[in-house]
Coordinates of N, CA and C in Angstrom, one line a residue:
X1 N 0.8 -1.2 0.0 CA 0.0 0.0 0.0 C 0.9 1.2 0.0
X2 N 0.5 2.1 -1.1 CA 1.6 3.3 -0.8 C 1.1 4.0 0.5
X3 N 2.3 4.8 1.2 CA 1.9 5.5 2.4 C 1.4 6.6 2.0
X4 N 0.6 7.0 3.4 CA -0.4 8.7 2.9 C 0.3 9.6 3.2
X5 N 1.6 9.6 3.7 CA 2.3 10.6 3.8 C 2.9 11.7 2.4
X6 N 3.4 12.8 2.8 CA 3.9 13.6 1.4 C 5.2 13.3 1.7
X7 N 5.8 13.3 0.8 CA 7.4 13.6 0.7 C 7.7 14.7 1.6
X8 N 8.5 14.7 2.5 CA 9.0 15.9 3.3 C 8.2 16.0 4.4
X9 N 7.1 15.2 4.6 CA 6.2 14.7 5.8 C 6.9 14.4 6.8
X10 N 6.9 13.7 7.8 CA 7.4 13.0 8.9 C 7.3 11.7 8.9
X11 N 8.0 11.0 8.2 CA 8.0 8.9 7.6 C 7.9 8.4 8.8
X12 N 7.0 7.7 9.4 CA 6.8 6.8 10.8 C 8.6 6.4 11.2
X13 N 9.0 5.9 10.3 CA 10.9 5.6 10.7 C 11.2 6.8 10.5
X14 N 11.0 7.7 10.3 CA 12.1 9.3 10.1 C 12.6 9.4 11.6
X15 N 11.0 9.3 12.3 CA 11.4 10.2 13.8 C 12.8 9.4 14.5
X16 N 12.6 8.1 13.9 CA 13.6 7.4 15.1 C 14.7 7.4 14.8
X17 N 15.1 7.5 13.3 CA 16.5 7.9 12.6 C 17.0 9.2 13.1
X18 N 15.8 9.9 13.0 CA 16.3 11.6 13.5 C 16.7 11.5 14.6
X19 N 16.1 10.3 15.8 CA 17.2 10.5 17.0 C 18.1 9.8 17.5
X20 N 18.4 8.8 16.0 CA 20.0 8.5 16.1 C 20.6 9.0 15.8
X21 N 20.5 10.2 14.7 CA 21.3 11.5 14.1 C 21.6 12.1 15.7
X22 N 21.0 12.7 15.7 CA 21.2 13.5 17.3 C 22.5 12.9 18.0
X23 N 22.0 11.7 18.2 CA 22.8 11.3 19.2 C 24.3 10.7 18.9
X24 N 24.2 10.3 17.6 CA 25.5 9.8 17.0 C 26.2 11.0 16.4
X25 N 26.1 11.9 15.6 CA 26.9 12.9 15.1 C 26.6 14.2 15.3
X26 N 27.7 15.1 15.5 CA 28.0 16.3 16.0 C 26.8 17.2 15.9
X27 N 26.7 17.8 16.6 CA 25.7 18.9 17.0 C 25.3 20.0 15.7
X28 N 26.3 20.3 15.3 CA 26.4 21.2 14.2 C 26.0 21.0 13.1
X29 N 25.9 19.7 12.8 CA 25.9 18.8 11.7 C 24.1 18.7 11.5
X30 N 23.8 18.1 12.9 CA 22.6 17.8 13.5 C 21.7 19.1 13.0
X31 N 21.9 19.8 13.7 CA 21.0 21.5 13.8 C 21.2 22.0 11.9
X32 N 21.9 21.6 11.5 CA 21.8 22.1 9.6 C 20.9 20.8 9.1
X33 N 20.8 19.9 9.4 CA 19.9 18.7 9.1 C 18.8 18.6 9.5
X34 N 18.6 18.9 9.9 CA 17.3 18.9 11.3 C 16.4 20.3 10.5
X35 N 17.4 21.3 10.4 CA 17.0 22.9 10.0 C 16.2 22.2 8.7
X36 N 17.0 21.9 7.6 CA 16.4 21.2 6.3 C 15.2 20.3 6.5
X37 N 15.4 19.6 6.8 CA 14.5 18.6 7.6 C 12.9 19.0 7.6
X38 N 13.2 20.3 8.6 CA 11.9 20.8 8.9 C 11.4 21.7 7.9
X39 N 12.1 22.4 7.3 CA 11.8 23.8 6.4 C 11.2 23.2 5.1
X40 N 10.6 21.8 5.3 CA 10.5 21.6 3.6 C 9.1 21.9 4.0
X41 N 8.8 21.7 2.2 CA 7.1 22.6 2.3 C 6.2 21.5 2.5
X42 N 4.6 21.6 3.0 CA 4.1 20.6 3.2 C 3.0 20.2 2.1
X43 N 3.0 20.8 0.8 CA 1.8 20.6 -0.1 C 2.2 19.4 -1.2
X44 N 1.5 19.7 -1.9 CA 1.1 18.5 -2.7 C 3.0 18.3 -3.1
X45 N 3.6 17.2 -4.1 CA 4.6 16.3 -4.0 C 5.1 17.5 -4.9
X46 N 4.3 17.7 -6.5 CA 4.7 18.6 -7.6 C 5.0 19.8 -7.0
X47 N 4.0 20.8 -6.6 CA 4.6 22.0 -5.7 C 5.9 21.6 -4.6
X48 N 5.6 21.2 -4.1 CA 6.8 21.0 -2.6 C 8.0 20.9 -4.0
X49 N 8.2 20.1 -4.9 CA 9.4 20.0 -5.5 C 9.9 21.1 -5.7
X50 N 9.1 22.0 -6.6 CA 9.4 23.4 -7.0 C 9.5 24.2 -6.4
X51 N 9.3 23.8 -5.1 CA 9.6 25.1 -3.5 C 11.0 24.9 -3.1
X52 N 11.2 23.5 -3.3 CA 12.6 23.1 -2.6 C 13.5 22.7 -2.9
X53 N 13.3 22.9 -4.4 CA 14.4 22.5 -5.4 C 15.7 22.7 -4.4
X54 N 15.7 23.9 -4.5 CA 17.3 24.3 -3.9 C 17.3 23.7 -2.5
X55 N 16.7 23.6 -1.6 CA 16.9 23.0 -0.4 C 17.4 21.4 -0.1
X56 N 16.3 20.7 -1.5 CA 17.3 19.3 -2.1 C 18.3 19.4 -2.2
X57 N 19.1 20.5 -3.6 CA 19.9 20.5 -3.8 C 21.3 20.8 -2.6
X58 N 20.7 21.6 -1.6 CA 21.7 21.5 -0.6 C 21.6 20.4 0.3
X59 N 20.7 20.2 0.8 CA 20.7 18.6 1.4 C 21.6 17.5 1.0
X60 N 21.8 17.6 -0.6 CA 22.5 16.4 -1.2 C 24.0 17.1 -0.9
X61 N 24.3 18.3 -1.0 CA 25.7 18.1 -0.5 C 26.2 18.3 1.0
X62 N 24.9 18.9 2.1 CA 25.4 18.4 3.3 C 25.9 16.9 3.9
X63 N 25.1 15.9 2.8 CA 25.4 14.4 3.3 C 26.4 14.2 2.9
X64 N 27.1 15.0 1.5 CA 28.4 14.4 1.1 C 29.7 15.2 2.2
X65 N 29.2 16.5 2.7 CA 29.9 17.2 3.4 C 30.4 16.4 5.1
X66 N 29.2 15.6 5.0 CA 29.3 14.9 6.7 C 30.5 13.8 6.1
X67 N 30.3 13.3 4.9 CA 31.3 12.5 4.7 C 32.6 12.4 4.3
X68 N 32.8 13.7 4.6 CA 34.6 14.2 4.4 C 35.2 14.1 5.7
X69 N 35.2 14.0 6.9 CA 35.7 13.3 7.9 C 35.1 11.9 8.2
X70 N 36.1 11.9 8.6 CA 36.7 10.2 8.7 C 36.0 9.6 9.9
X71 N 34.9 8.8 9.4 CA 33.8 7.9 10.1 C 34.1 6.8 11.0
X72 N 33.8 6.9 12.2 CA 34.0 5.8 13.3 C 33.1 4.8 13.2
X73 N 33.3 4.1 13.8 CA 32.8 2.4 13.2 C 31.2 2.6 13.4
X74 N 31.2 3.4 14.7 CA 29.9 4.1 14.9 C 29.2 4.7 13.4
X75 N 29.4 5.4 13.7 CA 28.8 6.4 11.9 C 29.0 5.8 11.0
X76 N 30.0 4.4 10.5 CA 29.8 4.0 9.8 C 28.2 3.1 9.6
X77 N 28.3 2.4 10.9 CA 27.0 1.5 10.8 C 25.8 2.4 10.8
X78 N 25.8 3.9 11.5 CA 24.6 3.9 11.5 C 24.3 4.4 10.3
X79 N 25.0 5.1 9.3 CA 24.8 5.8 8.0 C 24.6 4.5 6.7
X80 N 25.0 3.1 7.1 CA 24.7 2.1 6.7 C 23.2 1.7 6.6
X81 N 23.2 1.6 8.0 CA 21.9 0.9 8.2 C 20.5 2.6 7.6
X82 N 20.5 3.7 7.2 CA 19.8 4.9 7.3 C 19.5 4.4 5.9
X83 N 20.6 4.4 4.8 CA 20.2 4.7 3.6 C 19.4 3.8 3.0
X84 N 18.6 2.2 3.3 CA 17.5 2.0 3.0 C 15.9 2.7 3.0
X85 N 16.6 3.6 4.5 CA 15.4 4.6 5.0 C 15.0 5.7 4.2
X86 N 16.1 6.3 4.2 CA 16.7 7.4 3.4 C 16.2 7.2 1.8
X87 N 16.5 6.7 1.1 CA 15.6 6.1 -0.2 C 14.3 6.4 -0.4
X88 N 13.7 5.6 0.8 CA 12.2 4.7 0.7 C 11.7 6.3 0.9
X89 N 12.1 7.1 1.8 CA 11.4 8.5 2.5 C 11.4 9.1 0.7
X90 N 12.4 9.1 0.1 CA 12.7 10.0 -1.2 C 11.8 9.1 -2.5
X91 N 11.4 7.7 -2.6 CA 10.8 7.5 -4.0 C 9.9 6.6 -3.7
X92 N 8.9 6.2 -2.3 CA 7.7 5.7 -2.7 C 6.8 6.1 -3.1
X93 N 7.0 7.5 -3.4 CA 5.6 7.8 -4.2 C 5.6 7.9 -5.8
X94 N 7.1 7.7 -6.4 CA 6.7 7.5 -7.9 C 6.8 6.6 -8.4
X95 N 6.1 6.7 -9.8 CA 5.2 6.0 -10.5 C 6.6 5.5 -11.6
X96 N 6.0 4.7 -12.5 CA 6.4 3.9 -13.2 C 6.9 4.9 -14.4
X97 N 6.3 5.7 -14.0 CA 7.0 6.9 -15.8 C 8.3 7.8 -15.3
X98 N 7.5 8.0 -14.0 CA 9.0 8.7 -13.0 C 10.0 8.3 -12.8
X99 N 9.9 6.6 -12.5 CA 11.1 5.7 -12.4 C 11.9 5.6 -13.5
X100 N 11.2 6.0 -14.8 CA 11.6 5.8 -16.2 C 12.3 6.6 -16.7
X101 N 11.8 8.2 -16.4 CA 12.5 9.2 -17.0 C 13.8 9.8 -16.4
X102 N 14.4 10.1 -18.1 CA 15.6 10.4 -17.5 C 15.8 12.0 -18.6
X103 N 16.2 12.4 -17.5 CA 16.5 14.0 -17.9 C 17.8 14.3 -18.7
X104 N 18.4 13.8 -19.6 CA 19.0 13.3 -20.4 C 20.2 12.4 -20.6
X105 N 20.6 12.5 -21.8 CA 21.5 11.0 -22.1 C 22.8 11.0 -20.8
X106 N 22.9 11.7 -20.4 CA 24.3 11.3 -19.3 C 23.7 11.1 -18.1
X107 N 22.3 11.5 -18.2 CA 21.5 10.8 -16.5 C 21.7 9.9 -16.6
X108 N 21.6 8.9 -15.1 CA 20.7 7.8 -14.8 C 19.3 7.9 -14.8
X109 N 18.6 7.2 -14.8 CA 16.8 7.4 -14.2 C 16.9 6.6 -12.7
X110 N 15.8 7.5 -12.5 CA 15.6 7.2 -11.0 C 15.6 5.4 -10.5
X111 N 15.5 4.8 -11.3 CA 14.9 3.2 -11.6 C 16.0 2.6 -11.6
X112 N 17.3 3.3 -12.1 CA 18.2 2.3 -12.6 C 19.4 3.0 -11.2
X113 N 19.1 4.3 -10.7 CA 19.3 4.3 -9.3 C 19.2 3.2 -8.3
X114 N 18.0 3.2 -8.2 CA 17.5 2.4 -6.9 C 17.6 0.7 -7.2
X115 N 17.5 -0.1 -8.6 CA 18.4 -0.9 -8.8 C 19.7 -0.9 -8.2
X116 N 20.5 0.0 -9.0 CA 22.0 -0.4 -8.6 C 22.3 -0.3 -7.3
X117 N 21.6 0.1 -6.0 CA 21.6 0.5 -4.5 C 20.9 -1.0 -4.1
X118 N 20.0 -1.6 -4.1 CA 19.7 -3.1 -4.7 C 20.5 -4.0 -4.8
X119 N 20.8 -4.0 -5.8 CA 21.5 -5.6 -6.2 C 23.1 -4.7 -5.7
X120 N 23.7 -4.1 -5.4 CA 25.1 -3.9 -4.8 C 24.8 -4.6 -2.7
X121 N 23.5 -4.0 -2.3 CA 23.4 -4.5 -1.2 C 23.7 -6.2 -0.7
X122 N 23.3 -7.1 -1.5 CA 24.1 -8.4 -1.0 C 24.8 -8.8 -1.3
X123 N 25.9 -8.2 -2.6 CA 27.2 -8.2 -2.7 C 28.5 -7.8 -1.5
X124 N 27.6 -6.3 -1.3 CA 28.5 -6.0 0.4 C 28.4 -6.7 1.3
X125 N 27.2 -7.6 1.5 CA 26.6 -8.5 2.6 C 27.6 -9.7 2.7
X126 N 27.7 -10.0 1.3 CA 28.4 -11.4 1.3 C 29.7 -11.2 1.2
X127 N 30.3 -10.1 1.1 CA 31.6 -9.7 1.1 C 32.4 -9.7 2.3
X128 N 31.5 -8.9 3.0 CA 31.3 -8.7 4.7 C 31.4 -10.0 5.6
X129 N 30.7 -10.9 5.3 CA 30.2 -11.9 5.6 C 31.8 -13.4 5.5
X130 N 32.5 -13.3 3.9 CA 33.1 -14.0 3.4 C 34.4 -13.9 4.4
X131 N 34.3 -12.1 4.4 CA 35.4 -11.9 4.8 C 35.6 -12.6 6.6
X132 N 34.3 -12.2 7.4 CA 34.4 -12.2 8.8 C 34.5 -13.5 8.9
X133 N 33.2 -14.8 8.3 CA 32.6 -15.7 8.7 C 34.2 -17.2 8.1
X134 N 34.2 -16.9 7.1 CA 35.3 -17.7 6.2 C 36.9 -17.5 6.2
X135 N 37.0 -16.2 7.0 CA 38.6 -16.2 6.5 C 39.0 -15.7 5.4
X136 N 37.9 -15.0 4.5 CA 38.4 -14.6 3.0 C 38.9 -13.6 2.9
X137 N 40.1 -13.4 2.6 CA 41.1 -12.5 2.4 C 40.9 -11.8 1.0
X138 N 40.7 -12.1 0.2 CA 40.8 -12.0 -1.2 C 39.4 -11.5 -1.5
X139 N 38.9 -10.2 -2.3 CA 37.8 -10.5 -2.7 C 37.2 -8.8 -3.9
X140 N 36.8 -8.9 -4.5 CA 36.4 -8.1 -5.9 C 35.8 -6.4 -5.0
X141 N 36.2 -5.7 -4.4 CA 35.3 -5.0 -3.2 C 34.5 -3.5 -4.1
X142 N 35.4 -3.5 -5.9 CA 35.3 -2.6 -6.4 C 33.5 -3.3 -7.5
X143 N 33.2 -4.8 -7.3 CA 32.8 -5.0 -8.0 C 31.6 -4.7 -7.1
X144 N 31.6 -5.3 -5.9 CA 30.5 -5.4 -4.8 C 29.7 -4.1 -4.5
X145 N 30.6 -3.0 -4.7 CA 30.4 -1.5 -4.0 C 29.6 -0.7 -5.5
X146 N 30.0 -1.2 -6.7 CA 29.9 0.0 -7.6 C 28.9 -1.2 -8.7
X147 N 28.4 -2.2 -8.7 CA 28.1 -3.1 -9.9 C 27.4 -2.2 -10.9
X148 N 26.8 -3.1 -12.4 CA 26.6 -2.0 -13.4 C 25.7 -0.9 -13.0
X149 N 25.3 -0.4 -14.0 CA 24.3 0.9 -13.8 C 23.0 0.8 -14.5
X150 N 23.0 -0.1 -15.7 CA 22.7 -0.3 -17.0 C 21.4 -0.6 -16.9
X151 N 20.8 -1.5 -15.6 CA 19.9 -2.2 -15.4 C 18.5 -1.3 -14.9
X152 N 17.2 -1.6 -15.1 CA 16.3 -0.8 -15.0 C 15.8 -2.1 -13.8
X153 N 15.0 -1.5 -12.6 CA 14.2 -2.4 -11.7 C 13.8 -3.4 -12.7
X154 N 13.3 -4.3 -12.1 CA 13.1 -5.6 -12.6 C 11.8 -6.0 -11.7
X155 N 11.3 -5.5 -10.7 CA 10.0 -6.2 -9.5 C 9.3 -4.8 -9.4
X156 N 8.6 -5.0 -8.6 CA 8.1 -3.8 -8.2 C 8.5 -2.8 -7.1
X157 N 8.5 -1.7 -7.6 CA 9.1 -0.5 -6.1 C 9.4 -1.1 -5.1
X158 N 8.0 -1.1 -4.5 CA 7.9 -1.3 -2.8 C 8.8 -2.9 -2.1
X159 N 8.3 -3.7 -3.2 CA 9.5 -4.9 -3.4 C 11.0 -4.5 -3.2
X160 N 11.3 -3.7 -3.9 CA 13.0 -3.6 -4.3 C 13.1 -3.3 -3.1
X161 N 12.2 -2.0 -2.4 CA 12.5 -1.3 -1.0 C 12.7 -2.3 0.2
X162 N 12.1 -3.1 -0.1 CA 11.6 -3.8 0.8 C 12.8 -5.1 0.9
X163 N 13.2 -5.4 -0.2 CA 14.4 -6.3 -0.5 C 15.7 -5.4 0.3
X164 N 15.8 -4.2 -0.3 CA 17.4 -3.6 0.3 C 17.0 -3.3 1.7
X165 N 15.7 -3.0 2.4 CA 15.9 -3.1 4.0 C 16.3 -3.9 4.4
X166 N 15.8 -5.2 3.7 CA 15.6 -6.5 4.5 C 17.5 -7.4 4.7
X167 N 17.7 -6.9 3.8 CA 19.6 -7.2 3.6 C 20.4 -6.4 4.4
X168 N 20.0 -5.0 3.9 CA 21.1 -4.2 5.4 C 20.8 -4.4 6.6
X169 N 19.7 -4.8 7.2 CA 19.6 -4.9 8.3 C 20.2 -6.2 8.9
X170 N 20.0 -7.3 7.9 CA 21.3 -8.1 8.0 C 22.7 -8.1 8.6
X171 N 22.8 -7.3 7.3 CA 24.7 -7.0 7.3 C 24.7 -5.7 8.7
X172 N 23.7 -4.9 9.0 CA 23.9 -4.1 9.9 C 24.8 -5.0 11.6
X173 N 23.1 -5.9 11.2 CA 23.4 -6.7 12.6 C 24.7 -7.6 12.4
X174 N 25.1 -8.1 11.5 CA 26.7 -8.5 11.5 C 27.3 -7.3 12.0
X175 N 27.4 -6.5 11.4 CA 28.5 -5.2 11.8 C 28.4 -5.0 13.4
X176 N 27.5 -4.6 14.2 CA 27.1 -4.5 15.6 C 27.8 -5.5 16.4
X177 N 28.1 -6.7 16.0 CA 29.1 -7.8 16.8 C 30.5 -7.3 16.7
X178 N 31.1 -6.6 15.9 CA 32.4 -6.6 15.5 C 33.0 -6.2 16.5
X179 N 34.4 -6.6 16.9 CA 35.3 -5.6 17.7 C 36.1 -5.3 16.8
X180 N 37.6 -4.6 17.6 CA 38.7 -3.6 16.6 C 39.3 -4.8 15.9
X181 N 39.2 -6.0 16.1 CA 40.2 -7.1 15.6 C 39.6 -7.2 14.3
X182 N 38.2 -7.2 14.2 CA 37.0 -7.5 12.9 C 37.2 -6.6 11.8
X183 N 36.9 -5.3 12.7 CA 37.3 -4.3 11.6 C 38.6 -4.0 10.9
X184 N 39.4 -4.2 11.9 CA 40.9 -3.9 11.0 C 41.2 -5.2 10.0
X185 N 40.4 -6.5 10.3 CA 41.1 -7.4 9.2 C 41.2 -7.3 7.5
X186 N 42.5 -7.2 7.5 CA 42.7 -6.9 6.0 C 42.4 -7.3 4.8
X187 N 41.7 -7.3 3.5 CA 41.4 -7.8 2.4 C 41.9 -7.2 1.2
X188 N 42.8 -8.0 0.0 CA 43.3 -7.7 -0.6 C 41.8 -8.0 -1.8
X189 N 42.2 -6.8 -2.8 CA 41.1 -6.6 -4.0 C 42.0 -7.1 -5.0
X190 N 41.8 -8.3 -6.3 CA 42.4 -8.2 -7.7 C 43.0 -7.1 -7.9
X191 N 42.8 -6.4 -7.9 CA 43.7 -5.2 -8.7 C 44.5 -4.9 -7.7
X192 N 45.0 -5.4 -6.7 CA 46.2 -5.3 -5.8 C 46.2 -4.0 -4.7
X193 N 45.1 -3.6 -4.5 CA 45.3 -2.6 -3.4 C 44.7 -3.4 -2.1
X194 N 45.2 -2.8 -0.7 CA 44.7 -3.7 0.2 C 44.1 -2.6 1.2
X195 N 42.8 -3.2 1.6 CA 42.2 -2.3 2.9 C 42.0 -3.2 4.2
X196 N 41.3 -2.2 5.2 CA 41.0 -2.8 6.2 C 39.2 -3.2 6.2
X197 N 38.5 -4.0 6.7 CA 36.8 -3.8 6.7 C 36.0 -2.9 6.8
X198 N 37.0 -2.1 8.0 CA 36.1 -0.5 7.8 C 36.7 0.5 7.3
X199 N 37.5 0.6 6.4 CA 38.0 1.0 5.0 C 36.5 0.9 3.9
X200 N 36.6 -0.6 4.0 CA 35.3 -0.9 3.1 C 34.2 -0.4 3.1
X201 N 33.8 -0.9 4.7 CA 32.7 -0.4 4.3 C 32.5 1.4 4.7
X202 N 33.5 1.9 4.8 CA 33.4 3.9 4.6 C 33.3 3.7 3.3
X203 N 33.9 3.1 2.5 CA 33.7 3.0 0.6 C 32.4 3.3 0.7
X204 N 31.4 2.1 1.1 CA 30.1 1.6 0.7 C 29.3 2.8 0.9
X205 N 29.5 3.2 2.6 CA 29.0 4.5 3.2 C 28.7 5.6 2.0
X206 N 30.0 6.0 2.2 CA 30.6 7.1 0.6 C 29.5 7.3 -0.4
X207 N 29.6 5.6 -0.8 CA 29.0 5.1 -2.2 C 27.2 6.0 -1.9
X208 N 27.0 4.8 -1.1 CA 25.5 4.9 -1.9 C 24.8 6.2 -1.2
X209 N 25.3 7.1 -0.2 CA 24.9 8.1 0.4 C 25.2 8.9 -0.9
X210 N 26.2 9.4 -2.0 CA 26.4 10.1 -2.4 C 25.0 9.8 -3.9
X211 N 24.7 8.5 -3.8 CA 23.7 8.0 -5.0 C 22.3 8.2 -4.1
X212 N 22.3 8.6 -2.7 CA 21.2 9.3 -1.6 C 20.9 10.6 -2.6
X213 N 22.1 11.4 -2.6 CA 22.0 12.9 -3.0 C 21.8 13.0 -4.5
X214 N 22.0 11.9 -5.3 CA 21.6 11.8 -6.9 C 19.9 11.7 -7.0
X215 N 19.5 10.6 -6.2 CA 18.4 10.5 -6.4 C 17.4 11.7 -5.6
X216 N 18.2 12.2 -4.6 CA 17.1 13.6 -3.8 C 17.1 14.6 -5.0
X217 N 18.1 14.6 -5.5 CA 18.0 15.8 -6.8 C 17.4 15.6 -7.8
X218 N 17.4 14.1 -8.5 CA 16.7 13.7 -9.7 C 15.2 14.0 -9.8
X219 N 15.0 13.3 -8.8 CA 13.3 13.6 -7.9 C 12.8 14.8 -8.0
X220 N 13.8 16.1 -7.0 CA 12.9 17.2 -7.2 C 13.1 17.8 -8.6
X221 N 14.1 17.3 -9.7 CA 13.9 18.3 -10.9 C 13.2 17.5 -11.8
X222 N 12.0 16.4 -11.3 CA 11.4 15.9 -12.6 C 10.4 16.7 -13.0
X223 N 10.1 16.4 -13.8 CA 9.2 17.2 -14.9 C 7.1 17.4 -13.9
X224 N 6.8 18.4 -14.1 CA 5.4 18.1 -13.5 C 4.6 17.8 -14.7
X225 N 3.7 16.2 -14.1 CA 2.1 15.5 -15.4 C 2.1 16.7 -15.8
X226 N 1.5 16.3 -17.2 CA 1.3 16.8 -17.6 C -0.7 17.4 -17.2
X227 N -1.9 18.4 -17.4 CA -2.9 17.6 -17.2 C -3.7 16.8 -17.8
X228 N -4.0 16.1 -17.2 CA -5.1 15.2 -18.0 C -4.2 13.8 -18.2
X229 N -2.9 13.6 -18.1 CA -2.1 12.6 -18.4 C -0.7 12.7 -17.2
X230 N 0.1 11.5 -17.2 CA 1.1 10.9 -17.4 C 2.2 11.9 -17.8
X231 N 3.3 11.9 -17.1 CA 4.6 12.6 -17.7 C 5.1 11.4 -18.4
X232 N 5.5 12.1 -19.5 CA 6.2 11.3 -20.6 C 7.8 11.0 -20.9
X233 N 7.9 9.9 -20.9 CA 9.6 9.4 -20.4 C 10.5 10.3 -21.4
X234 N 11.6 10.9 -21.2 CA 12.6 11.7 -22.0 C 13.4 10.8 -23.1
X235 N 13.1 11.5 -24.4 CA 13.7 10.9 -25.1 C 15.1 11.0 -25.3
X236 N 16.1 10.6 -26.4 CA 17.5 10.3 -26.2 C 18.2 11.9 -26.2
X237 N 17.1 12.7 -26.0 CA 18.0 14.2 -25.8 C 17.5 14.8 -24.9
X238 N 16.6 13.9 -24.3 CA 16.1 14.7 -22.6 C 15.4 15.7 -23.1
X239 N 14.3 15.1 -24.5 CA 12.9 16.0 -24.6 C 12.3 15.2 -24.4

């Protein structure tokens, strides 16, 4: 069932994420997020976008901003375990033409976003997993974190969403066991560079938070229905 909430509403999981922001990262950080947070507009989805274009657009680089210092194992898991949330709050309310459109040939579409945030999540899982559970030293971490782009959803929305909670919270609760010994153990990548686990997963962090801020932006610059119809998918020159 889609939720009756509006985008920029208060998501039943928002409130409780909002007070592990609080509590996990700096004050400063908190009070400019929080500020955003609240200031969005509360009307229909099409207006609110056009009100807050620019407030998206800053939101997507405050998250990349929090992620220029160097994340404790803490902020790593909890910015892990968020961005299922973080998603689901930004695209359960579009439709199959919105997931489609892409605002021209060097976009992605919102669809082939939230795919690749998807199928990369049990790649990390099992990476995570190989490494802690098996002793696997060796393992592809550029393939796990970044896989293609190419692919459009394949199930439905609420499914996909529903699939990448249901995995991070997995890999979350692996991570929550770890001590310093877990995290520092080393894994060498094919192409011969070597990290520590929580090297990796800051990668992952990095990764799909900064594909958080692609998709908050995609969203608010889509096109408004037309009336009487459907917005119509962008052709190969993003008309």
């Amino acid at each position: 069932m889609v939720p009756s909430h509006r985008p920029g509403a208060d998501a039943p999981g928002l409130l409780s994420f909002r007070y592990k922001v609080r509590t996990s990262l700096r004050a400063t950080r908190d009070n400019a997020w929080e500020t955003q947070k609240t200031s969005r507009g509360r009307g229909k989805p099409g207006r609110q976008r056009q009100a807050g274009e620019g407030r998206s657009l800053a939101a997507g680089k405050l998250c990349l901003m929090e992620l220029q210092e160097e994340m404790s194992t803490s902020d790593v898991v909890l910015l892990l375990g968020s961005v299922p949330e973080r998603t689901a709050d930004l695209v359960y309310w579009l439709d199959e033409a919105r997931l489609r459109y892409r605002h021209g040939p060097a976009f992605p579409t919102l669809g082939s976003l939230i795919a690749h945030l998807v199928d990369s999540a049990p790649k990390v899982d099992a990476l995570l997993r190989h490494a802690h559970l098996d002793g696997q030293t060796t393992a592809d971490v550029r393939a796990a974190i970044d896989p293609s782009h190419d692919q459009e959803l394949t199930q439905p929305l609420q499914e996909a969403l529903e699939d990448f909670a249901r995995v991070r919270r997995r890999t979350v609760d692996l991570l929550h066991g770890w001590g310093h010994a877990e995290w520092e153990r080393a894994i060498t990548d094919p192409r011969g560079s070597e990290m520590n686990l929580l090297d990796v997963c800051r990668l992952v962090a990095k990764h799909e938070m900064a594909h958080v801020a692609q998709i908050r932006n995609l969203s608010a610059l889509l096109p408004e229905p037309r009336e009487g119809g459907p917005i119509r998918p962008a052709g190969v020159n993003g008309q």
